[in-house]
PDB file of C-alpha atoms in Angstrom:
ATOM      1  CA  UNK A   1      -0.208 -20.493 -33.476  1.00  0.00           C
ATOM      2  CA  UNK A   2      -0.591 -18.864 -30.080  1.00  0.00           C
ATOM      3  CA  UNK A   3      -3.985 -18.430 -27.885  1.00  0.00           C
ATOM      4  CA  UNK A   4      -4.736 -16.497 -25.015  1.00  0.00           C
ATOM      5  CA  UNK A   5      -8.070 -17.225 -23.134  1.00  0.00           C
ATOM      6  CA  UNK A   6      -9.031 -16.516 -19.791  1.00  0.00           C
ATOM      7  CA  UNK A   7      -7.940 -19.685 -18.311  1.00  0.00           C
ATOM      8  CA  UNK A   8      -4.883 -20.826 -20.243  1.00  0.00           C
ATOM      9  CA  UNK A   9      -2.004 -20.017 -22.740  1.00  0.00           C
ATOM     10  CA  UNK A  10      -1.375 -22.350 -26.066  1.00  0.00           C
ATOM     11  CA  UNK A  11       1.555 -22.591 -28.499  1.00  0.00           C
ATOM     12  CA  UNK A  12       1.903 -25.190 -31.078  1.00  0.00           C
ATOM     13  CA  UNK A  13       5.509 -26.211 -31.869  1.00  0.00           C
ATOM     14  CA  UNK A  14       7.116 -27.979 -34.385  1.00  0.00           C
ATOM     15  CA  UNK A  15       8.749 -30.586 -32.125  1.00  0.00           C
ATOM     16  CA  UNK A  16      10.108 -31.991 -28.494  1.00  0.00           C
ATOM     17  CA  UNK A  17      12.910 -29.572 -28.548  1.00  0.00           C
ATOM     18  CA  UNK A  18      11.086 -26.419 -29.262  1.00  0.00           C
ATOM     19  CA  UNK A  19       8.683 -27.517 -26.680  1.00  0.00           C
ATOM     20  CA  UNK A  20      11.368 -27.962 -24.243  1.00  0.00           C
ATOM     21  CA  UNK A  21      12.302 -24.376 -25.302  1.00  0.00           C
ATOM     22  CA  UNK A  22       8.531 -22.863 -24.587  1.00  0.00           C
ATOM     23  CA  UNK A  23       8.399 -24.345 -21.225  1.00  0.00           C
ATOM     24  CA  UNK A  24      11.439 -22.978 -20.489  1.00  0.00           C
ATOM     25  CA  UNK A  25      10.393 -19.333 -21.902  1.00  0.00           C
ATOM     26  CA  UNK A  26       7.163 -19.618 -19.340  1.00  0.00           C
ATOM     27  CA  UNK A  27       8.883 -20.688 -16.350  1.00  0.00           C
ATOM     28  CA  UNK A  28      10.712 -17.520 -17.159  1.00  0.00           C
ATOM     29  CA  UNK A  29       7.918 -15.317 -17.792  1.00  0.00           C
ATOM     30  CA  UNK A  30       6.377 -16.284 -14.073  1.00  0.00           C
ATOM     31  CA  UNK A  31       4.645 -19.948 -14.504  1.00  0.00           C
ATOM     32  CA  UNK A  32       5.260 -22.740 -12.113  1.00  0.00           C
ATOM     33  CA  UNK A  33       5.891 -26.297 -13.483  1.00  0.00           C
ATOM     34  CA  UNK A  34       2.856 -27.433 -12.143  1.00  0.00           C
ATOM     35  CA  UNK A  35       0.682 -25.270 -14.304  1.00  0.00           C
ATOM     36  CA  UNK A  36       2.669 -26.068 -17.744  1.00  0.00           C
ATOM     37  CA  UNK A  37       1.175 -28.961 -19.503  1.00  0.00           C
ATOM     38  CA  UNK A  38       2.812 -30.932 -22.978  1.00  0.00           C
ATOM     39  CA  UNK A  39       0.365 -32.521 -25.119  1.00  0.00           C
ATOM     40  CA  UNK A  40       1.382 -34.858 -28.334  1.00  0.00           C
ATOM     41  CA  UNK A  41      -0.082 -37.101 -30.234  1.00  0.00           C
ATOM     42  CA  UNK A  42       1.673 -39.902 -29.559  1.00  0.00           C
ATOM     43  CA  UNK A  43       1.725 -40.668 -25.655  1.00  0.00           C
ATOM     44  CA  UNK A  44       5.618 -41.834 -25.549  1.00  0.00           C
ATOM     45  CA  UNK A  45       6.847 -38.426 -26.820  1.00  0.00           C
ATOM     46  CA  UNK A  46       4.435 -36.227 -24.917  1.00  0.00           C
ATOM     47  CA  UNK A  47       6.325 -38.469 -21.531  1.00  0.00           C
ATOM     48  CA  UNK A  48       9.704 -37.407 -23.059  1.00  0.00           C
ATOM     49  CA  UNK A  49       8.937 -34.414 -23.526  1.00  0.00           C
ATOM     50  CA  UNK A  50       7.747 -34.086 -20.015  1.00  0.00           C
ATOM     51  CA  UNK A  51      10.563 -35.431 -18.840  1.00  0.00           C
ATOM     52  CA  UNK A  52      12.876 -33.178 -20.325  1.00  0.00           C
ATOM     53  CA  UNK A  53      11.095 -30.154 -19.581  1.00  0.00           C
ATOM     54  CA  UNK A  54       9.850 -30.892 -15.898  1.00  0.00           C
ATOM     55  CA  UNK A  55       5.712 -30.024 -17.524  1.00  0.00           C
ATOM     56  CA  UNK A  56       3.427 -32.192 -16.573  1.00  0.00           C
ATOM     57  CA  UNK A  57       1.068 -34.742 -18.127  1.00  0.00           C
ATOM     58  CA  UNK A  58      -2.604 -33.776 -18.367  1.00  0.00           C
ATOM     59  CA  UNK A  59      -3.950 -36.106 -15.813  1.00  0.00           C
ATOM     60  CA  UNK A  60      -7.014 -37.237 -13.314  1.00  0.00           C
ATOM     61  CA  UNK A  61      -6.331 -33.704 -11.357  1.00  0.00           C
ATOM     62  CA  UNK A  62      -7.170 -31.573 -14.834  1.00  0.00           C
ATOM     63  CA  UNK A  63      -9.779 -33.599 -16.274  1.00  0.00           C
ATOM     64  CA  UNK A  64     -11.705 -34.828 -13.747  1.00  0.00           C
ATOM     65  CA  UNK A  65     -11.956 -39.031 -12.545  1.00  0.00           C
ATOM     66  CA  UNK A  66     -14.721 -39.624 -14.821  1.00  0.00           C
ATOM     67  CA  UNK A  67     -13.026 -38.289 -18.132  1.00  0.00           C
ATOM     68  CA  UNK A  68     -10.048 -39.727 -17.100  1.00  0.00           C
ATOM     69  CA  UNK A  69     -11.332 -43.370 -17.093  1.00  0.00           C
ATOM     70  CA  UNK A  70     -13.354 -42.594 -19.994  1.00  0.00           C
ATOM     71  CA  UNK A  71     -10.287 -41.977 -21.978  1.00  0.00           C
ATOM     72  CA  UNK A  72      -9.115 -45.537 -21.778  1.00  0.00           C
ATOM     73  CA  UNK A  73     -11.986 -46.193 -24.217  1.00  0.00           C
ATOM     74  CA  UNK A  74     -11.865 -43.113 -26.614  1.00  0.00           C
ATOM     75  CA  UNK A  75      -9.174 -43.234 -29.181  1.00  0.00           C
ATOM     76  CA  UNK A  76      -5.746 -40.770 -29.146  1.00  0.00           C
ATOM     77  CA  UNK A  77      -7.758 -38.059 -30.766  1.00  0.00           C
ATOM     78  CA  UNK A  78     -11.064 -38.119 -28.858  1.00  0.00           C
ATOM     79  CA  UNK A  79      -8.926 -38.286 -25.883  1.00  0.00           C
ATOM     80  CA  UNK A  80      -6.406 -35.595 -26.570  1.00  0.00           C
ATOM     81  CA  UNK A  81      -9.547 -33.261 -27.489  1.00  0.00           C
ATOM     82  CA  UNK A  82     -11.043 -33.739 -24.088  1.00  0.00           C
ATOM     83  CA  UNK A  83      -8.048 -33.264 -22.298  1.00  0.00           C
ATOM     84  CA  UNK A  84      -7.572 -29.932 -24.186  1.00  0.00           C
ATOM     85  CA  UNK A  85     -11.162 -29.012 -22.969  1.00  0.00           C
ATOM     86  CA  UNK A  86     -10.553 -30.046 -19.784  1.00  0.00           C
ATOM     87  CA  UNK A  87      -8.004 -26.958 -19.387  1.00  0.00           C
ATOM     88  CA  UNK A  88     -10.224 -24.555 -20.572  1.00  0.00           C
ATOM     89  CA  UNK A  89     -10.244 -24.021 -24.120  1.00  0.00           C
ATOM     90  CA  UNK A  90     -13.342 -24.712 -26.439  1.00  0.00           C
ATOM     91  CA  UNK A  91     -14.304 -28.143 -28.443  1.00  0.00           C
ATOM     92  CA  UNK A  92     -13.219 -25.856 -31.430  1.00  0.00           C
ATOM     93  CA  UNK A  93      -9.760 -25.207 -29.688  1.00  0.00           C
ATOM     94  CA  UNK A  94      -9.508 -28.364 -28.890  1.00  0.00           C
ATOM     95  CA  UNK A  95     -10.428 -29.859 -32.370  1.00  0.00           C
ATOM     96  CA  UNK A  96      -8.052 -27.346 -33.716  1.00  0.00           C
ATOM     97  CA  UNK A  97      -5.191 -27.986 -32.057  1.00  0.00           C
ATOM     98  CA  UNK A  98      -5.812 -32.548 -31.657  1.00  0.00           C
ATOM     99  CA  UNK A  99      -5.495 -31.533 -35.608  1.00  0.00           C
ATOM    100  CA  UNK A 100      -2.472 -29.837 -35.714  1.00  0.00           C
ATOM    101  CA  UNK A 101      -1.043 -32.673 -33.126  1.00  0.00           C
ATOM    102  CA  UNK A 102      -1.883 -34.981 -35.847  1.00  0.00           C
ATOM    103  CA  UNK A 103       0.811 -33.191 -38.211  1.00  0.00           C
ATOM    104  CA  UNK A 104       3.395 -34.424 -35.164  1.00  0.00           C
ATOM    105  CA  UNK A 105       2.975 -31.338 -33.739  1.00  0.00           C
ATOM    106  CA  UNK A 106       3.903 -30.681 -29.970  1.00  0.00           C
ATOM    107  CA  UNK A 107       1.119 -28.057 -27.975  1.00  0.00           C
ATOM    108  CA  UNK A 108       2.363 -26.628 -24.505  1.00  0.00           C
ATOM    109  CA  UNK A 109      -0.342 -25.613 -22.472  1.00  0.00           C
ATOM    110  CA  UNK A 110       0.022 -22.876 -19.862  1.00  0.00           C
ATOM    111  CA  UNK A 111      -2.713 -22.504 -17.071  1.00  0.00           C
ATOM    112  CA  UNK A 112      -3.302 -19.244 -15.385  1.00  0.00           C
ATOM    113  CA  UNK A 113      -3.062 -19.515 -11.317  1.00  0.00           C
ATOM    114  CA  UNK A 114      -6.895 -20.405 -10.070  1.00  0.00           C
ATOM    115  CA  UNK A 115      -7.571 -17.776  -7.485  1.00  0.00           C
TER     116      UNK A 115
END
C-alpha cells in the first residue's frame, strides 16, 4: 500500500531489501536522505535497514523530546504508532500501518521539504 498526504509519502514493503530498493527509488525521484525514514517492528532490523540504505531512524528531531522519552515506557506498537503520527499521518494511518509492521513488514516514510 502507498499514501500520499500533505506532509509525507508511505510504502509498505515486504522486507529489508525491498526497502533498501524504495529508498533508493526516492532519492531518485528528488528526496534527500535526511527526509527518508525506515520503520520496522523490530528495532534491530529497522537499524539495518538504515544502515544499508543511508534513511534515517525516526528520532527526538521528528517526534518531539517529550514523545521521545515517553516511548521508553510504551511498548513496540504504541511507540511505532506515535512515531508514525509524529510525521504527519493520522492515528488511523498510523494504526494501519504499526499493523501491517506486525506481519514483519518494512514502511519507508518519505517527508515532503518543510518550507
Amino acid at each position: 500500500m502507498e499514501s500520499t498526504n500533505a506532509k509525507a509519502y508511505a510504502k509498505i514493503v515486504e522486507n529489508g531489501t525491498q526497502a533498501v530498493q524504495e529508498v533508493q527509488n526516492l532519492k531518485t525521484a528528488g528526496y534527500m536522505s535526511d527526509h527518508i525514514f525506515v520503520l520496522a517492528h523490530d528495532s534491530d532490523k529497522t537499524e539495518r535497514v538504515v544502515q544499508a540504505s543511508d534513511a534515517k531512524e525516526v528520532g527526538i528531531k521528528e517526534e518531539g523530546i517529550f514523545d521521545s522519552i515517553a516511548n521508553l515506557f510504551r511498548s513496540r506498537g504504541d511507540e511505532l504508532r506515535a512515531k508514525i503520527v509524529s510525521l504527519g499521518f493520522t492515528e488511523a494511518e498510523a494504526d494501519f500501518y504499526e499493523k501491517q509492521l506486525d506481519l514483519g513488514k518494512v514502511l519507508v516514510i518519505a517527508k515532503k521539504d518543510q518550507p
